[in-house]
Short mmCIF file of C-alpha atoms and ligand atoms in Angstrom, two decimals:
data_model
loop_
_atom_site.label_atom_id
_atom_site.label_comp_id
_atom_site.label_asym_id
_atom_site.label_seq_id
_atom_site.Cartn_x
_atom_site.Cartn_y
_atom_site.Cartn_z
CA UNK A 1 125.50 118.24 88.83
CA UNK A 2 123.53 120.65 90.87
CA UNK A 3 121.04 119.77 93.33
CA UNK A 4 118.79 121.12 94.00
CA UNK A 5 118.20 123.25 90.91
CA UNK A 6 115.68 125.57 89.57
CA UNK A 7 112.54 125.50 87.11
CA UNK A 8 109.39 126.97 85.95
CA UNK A 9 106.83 125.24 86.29
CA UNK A 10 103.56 125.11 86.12
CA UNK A 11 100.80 124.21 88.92
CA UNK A 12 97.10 124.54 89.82
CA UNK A 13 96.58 126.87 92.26
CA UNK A 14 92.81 127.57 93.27
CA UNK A 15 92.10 126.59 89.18
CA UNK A 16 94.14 128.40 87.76
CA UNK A 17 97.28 127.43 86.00
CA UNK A 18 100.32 129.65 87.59
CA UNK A 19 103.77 129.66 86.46
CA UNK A 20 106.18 129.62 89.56
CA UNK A 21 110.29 129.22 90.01
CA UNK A 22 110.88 125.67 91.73
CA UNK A 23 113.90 123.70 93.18
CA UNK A 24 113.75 120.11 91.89
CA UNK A 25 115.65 117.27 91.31
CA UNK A 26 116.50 114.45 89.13
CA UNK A 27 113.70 112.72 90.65
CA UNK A 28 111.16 114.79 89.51
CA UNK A 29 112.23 114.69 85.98
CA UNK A 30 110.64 112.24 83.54
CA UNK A 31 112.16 108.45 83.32
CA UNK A 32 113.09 109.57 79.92
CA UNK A 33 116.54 107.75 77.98
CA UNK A 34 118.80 110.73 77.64
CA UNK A 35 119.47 113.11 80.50
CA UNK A 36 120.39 116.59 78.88
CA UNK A 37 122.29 119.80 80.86
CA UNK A 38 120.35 122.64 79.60
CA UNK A 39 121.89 125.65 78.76
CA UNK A 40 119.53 127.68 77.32
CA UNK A 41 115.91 127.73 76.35
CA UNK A 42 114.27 130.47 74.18
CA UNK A 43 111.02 132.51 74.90
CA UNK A 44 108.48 132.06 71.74
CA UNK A 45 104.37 133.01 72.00
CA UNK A 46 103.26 129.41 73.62
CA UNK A 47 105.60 130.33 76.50
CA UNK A 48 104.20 133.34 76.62
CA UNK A 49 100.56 131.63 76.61
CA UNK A 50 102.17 128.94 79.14
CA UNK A 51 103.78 131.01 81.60
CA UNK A 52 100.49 133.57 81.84
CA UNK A 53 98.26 130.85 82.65
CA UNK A 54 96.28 130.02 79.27
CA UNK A 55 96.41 126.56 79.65
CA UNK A 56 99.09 125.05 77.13
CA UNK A 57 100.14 122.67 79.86
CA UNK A 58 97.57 119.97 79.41
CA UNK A 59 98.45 118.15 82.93
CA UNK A 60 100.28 119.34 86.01
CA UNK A 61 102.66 120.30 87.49
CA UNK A 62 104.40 121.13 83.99
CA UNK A 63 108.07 122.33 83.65
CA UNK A 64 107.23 125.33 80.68
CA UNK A 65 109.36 125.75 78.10
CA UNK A 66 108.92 124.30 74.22
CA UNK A 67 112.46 124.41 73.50
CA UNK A 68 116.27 123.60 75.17
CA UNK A 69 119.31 123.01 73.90
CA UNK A 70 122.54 121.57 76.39
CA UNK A 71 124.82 118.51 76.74
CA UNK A 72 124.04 114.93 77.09
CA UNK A 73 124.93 114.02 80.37
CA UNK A 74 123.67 110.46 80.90
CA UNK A 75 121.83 108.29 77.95
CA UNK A 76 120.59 104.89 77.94
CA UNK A 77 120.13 105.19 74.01
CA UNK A 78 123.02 104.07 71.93
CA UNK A 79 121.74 107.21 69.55
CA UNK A 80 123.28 109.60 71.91
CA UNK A 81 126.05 110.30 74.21
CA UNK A 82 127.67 112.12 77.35
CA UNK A 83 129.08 115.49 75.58
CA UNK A 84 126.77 115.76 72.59
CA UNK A 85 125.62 119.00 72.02
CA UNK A 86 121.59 118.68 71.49
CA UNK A 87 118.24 120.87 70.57
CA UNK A 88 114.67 119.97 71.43
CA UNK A 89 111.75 122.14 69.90
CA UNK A 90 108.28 121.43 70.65
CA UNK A 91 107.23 117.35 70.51
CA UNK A 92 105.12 118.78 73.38
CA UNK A 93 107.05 119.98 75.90
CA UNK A 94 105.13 122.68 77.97
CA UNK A 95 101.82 121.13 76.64
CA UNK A 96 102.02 116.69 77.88
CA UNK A 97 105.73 116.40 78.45
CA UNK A 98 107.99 118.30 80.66
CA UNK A 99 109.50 121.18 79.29
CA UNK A 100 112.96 123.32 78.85
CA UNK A 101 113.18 126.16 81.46
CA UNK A 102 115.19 124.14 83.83
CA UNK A 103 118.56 123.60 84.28
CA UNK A 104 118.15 119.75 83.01
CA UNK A 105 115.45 117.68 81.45
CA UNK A 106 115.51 114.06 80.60
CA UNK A 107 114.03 114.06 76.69
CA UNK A 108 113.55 110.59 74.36
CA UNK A 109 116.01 110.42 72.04
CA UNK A 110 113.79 110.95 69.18
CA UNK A 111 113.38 114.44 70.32
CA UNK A 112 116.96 115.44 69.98
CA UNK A 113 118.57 117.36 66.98
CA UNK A 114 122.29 117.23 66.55
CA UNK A 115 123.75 120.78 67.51
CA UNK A 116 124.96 121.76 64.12
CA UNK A 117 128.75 122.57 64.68
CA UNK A 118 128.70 126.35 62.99
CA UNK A 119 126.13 126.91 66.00
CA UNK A 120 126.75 127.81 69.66
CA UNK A 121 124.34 126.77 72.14
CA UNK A 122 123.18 130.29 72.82
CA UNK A 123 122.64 130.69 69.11
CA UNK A 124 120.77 127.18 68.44
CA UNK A 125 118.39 128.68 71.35
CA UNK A 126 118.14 132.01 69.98
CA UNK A 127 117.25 130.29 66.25
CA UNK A 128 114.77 127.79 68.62
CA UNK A 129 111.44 127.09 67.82
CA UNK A 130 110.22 129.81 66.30
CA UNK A 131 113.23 130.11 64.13
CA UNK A 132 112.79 126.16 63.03
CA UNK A 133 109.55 126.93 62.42
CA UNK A 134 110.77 130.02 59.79
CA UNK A 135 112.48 127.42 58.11
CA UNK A 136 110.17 124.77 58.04
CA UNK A 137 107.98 127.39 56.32
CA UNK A 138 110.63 128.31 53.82
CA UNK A 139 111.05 124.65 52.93
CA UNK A 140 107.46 124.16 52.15
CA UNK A 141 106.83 127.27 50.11
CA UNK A 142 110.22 126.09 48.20
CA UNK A 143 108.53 122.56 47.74
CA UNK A 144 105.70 124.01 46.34
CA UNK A 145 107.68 125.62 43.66
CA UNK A 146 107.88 129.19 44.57
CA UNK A 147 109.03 131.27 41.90
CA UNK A 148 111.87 134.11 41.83
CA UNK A 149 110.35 136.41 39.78
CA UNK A 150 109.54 139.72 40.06
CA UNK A 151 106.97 139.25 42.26
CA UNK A 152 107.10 139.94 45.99
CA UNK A 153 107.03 137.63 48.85
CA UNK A 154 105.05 138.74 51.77
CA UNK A 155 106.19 137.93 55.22
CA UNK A 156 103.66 138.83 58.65
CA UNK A 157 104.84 139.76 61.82
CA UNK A 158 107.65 140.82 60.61
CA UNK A 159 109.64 141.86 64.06
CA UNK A 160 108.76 138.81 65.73
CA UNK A 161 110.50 135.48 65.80
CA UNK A 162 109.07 133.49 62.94
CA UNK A 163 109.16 136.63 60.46
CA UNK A 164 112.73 137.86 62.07
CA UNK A 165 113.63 135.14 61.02
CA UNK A 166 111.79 134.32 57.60
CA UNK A 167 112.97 137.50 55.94
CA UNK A 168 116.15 136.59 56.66
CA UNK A 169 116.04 133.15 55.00
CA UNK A 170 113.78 134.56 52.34
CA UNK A 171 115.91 137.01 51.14
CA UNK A 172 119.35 134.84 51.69
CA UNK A 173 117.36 132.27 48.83
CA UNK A 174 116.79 135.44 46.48
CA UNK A 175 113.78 136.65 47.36
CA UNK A 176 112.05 139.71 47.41
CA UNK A 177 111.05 140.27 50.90
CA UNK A 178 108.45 142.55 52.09
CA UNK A 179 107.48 142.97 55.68
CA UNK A 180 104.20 143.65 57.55
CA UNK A 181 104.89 145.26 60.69
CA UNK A 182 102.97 147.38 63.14
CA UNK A 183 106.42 148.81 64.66
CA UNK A 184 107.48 151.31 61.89
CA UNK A 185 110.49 151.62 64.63
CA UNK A 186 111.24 148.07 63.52
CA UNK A 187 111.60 148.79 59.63
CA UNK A 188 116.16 149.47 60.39
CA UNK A 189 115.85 146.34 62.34
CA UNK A 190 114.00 144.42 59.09
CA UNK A 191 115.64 146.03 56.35
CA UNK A 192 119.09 144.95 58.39
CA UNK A 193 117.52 141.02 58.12
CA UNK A 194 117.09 141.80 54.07
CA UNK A 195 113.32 143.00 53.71
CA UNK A 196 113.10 145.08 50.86
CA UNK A 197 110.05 147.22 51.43
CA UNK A 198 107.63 147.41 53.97
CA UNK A 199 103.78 147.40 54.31
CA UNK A 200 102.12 148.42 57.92
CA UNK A 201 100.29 146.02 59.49
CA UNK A 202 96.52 147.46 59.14
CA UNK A 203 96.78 147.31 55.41
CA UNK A 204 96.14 143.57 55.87
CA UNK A 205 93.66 143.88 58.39
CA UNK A 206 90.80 145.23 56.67
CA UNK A 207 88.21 142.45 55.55
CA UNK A 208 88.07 142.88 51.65
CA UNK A 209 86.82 141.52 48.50
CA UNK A 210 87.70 137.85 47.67
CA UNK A 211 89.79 138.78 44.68
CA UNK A 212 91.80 141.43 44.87
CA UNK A 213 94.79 142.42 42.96
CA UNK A 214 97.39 139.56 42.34
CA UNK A 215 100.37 141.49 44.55
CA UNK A 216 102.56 138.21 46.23
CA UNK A 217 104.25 135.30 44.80
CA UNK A 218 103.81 134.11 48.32
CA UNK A 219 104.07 134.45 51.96
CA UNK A 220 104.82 133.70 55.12
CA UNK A 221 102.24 134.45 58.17
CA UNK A 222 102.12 134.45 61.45
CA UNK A 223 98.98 136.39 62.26
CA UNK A 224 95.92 134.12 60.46
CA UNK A 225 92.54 136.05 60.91
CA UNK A 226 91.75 138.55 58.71
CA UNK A 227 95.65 139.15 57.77
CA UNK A 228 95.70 135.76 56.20
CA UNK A 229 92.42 136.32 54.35
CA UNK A 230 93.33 138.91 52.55
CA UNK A 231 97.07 137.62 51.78
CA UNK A 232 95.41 134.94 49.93
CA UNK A 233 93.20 137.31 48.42
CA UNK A 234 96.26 138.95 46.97
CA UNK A 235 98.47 136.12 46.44
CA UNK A 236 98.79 135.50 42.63
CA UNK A 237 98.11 133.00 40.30
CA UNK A 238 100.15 129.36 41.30
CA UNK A 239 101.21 131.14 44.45
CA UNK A 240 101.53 129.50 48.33
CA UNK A 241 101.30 130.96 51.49
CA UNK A 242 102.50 129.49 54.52
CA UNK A 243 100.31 129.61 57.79
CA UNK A 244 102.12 128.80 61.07
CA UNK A 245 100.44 131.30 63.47
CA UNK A 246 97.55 133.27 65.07
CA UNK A 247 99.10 136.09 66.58
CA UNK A 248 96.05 138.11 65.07
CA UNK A 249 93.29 135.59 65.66
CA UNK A 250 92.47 132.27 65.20
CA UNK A 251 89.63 132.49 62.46
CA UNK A 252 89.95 132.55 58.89
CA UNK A 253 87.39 134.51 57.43
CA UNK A 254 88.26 133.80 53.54
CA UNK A 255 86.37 132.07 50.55
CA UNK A 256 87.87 129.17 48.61
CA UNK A 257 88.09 131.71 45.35
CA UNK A 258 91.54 132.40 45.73
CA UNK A 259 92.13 128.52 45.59
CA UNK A 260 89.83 127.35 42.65
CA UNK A 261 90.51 130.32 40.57
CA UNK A 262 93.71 131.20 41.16
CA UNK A 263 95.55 127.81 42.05
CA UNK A 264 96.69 129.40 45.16
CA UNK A 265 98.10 127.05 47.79
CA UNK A 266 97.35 127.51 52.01
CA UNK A 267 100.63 125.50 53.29
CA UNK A 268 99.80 124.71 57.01
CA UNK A 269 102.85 124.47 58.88
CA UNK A 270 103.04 122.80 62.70
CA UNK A 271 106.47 123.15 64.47
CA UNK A 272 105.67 120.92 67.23
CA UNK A 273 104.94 117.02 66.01
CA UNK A 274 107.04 117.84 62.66
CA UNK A 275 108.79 113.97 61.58
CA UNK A 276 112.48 114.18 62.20
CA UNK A 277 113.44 114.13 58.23
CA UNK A 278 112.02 117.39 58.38
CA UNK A 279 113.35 119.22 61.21
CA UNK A 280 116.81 117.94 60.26
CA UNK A 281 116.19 119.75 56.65
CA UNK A 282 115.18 123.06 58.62
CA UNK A 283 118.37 122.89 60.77
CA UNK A 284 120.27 122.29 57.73
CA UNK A 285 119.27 125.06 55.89
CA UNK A 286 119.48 127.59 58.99
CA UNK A 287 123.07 126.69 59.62
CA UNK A 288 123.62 127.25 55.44
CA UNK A 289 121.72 130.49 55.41
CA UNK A 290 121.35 132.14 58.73
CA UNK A 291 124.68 134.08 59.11
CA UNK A 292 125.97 135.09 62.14
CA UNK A 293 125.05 139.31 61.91
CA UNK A 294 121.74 138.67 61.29
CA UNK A 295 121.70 136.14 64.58
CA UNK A 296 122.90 138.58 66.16
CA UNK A 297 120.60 141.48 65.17
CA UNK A 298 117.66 139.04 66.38
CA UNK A 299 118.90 137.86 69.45
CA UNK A 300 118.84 139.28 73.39
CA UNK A 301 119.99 136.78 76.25
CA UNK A 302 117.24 136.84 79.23
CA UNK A 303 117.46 135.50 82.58
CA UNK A 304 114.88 132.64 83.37
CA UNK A 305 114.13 134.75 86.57
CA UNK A 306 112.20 137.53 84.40
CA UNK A 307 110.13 135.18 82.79
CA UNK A 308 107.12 136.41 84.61
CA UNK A 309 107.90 139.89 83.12
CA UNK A 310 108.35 138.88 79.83
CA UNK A 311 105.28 136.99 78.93
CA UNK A 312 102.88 138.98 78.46
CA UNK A 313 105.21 141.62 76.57
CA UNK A 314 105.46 138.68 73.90
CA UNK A 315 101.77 138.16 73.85
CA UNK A 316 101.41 141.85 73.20
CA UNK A 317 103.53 141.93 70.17
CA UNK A 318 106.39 143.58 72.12
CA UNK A 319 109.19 141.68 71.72
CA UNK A 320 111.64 142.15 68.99
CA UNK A 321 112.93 139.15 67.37
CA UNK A 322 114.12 136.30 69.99
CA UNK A 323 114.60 136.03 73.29
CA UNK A 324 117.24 133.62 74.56
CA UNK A 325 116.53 132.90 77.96
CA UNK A 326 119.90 131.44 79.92
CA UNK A 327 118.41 128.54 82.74
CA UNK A 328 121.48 129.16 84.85
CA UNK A 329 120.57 132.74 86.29
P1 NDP B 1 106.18 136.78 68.31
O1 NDP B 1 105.32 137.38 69.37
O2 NDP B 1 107.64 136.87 68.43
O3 NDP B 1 105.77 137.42 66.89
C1 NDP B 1 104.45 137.66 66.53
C2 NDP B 1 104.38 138.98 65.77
O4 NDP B 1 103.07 139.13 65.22
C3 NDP B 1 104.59 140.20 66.64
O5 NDP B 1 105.93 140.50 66.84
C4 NDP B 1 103.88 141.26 65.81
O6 NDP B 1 104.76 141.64 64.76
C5 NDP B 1 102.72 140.50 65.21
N1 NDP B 1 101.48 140.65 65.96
C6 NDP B 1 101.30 140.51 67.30
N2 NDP B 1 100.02 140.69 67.63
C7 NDP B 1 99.37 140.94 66.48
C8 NDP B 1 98.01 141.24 66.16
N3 NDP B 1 97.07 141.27 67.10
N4 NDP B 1 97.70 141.45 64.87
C9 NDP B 1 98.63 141.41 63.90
N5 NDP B 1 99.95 141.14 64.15
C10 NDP B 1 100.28 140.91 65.41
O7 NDP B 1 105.72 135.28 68.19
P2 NDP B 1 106.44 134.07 67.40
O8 NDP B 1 107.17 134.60 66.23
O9 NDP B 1 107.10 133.20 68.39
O10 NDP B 1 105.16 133.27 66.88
C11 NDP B 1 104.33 133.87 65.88
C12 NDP B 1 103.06 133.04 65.74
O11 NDP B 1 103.40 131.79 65.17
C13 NDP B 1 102.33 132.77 67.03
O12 NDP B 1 100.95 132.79 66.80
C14 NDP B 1 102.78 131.37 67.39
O13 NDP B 1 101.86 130.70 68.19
C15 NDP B 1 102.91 130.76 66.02
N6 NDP B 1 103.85 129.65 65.95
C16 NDP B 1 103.42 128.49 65.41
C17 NDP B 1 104.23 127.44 65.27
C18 NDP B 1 103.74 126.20 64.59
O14 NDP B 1 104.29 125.12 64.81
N7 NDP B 1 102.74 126.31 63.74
C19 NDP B 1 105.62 127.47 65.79
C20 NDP B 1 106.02 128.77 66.26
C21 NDP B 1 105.14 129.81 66.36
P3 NDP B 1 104.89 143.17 64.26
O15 NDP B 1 105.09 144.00 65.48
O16 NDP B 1 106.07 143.17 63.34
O17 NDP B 1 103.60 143.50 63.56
#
């Protein structure tokens, strides 16, 4: 093991929350059961939030990070041993527990997720939260009956990690995918994940009638605000749409038409306290459909030591697809 070895955490400093590199030890970690050997975390838009201050962490000092994946090294839990290969997304790491950008983290076993064998650790990372969360999202609309008809399904913030990698799950189950993007740079990128037409980003944004045209069997969104509002304005009859973000705003300026009219479901998806049964269905399903070129086409493998620079890139809508972020450099 190495000691000492390095972090980012988070710390008040003249009230305000700054992110900062640290040398710590085992002794600063959590008494937690099972002692994990990080290997890589990922960077998704809480870190982002985390790392530039907006108070995620909800007591410090705070190790940042909502997701790791590594090796057992020590466990006191007769779930889990030395060697196993192991993912933790969310259960509030970054937020009241201590997080994944550092080289190792001691987690409660209910956390962990078996690393699915067809995965590598830099690919379980690259997937991470925001990739679960894709899936999770999936699952639900899937639950709810989606239909594969000709209809469209609608998928927001397309380029970043949760749509990345939604259209890619979308289309694998049949699906017509079609992305909202405001990168028309990005549209190669998407149509290489399966989207099969494209709408820009702005079309959504515009507050409009209640009712509009019924255009989407469903959806996926990241964005909420107005974007969301006017998805379910077009959704069509018996649809769902599946809410997991805010990158566009935290309001919801809609009317319940769409819903008592139209049947039309609002799924609300959370990553981060999801039951276990659930998660282990997400993983399932990534490592069935997720195929290695489109992991690929998503990923690039970060440093932890740029951190700092890539934050607010992420909160600006920047970033294209995931960032794997490697604890060791
Ligand atoms: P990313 O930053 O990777 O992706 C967000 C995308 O949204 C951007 O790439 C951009 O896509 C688009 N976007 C950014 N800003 C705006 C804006 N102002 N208006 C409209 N679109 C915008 O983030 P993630 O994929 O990691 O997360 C997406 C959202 O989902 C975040 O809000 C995050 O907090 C949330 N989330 C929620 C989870 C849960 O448990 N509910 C779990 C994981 C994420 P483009 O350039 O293609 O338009």
């Amino acid at each position: 093991m190495i000691h000492p070895f390095p972090a980012i955490v988070i710390e008040d400093i003249n009230g305000k929350q700054v992110a900062t590199r640290r040398d710590l030890t085992l002794a600063d970690l959590p008494d937690n059961e099972v002692l994990v050997e990080v290997a890589f975390s990922s960077l998704n838009y809480k870190d982002g939030l985390a790392i530039q201050g907006k108070r995620i962490a909800r007591r410090l000092p705070m190790i940042a990070g909502i997701d790791l994946v590594g090796t057992v090294v020590e466990s006191r839990s007769a779930d889990w041993r030395a060697g196993d290969g192991v993912i933790v997304n969310g259960w509030g790491m970054s937020e009241t527990e201590q997080g994944g950008f550092t080289r190792y983290q001691r987690v409660k076993p209910g956390w962990l997720v078996k690393l699915p064998d067809i995965f590598s650790a830099e690919q379980a990372a690259a997937i991470g939260t925001a990739g679960y969360t894709a899936a999770l999202c999936v699952d639900a609309l899937e639950d709810w009956g989606l239909p594969r008809n000709a209809r469209e399904v609608l998928v927001t913030g397309a380029a970043g990690g949760v749509g990345s990698v939604a259209i890619a799950l979308l289309a694998k189950a049949g699906y017509q995918v079609i992305a909202s993007t405001g990168r028309v740079e990005a549209q190669p990128y998407l149509s290489s994940l399966g989207a099969a037409g494209f709408l820009s980003r702005e079309e959504l944004q515009d507050k409009g009638p209640p009712l509009q045209q019924e255009r989407w069997a469903g959806a996926v969104d990241s964005v909420g605000s107005t974007t969301l509002a006017t998805i379910l304005s077009q959704t069509a009859y018996g649809g769902a749409v599946a809410a997991c973000g805010l990158a566009g705003g935290a309001d919801l300026p809609a009317t319940v038409l769409p819903h008592i009219l139209r049947g039309v479901a609002l799924l609300g998806i959370d990553s981060v306290m999801a039951p276990a049964a659930r998660r282990q269905r997400a993983w399932e399903r990534l490592a069935r459909d997720l195929d290695a070129t489109a992991l690929a086409h998503i990923t690039t493998v970060e440093p932890m030591s740029r951190l700092s620079e890539l934050a607010p890139q992420i909160l600006a809508g920047k970033i294209r697809g995931r960032v794997v972020i490697d604890v060791t450099r």
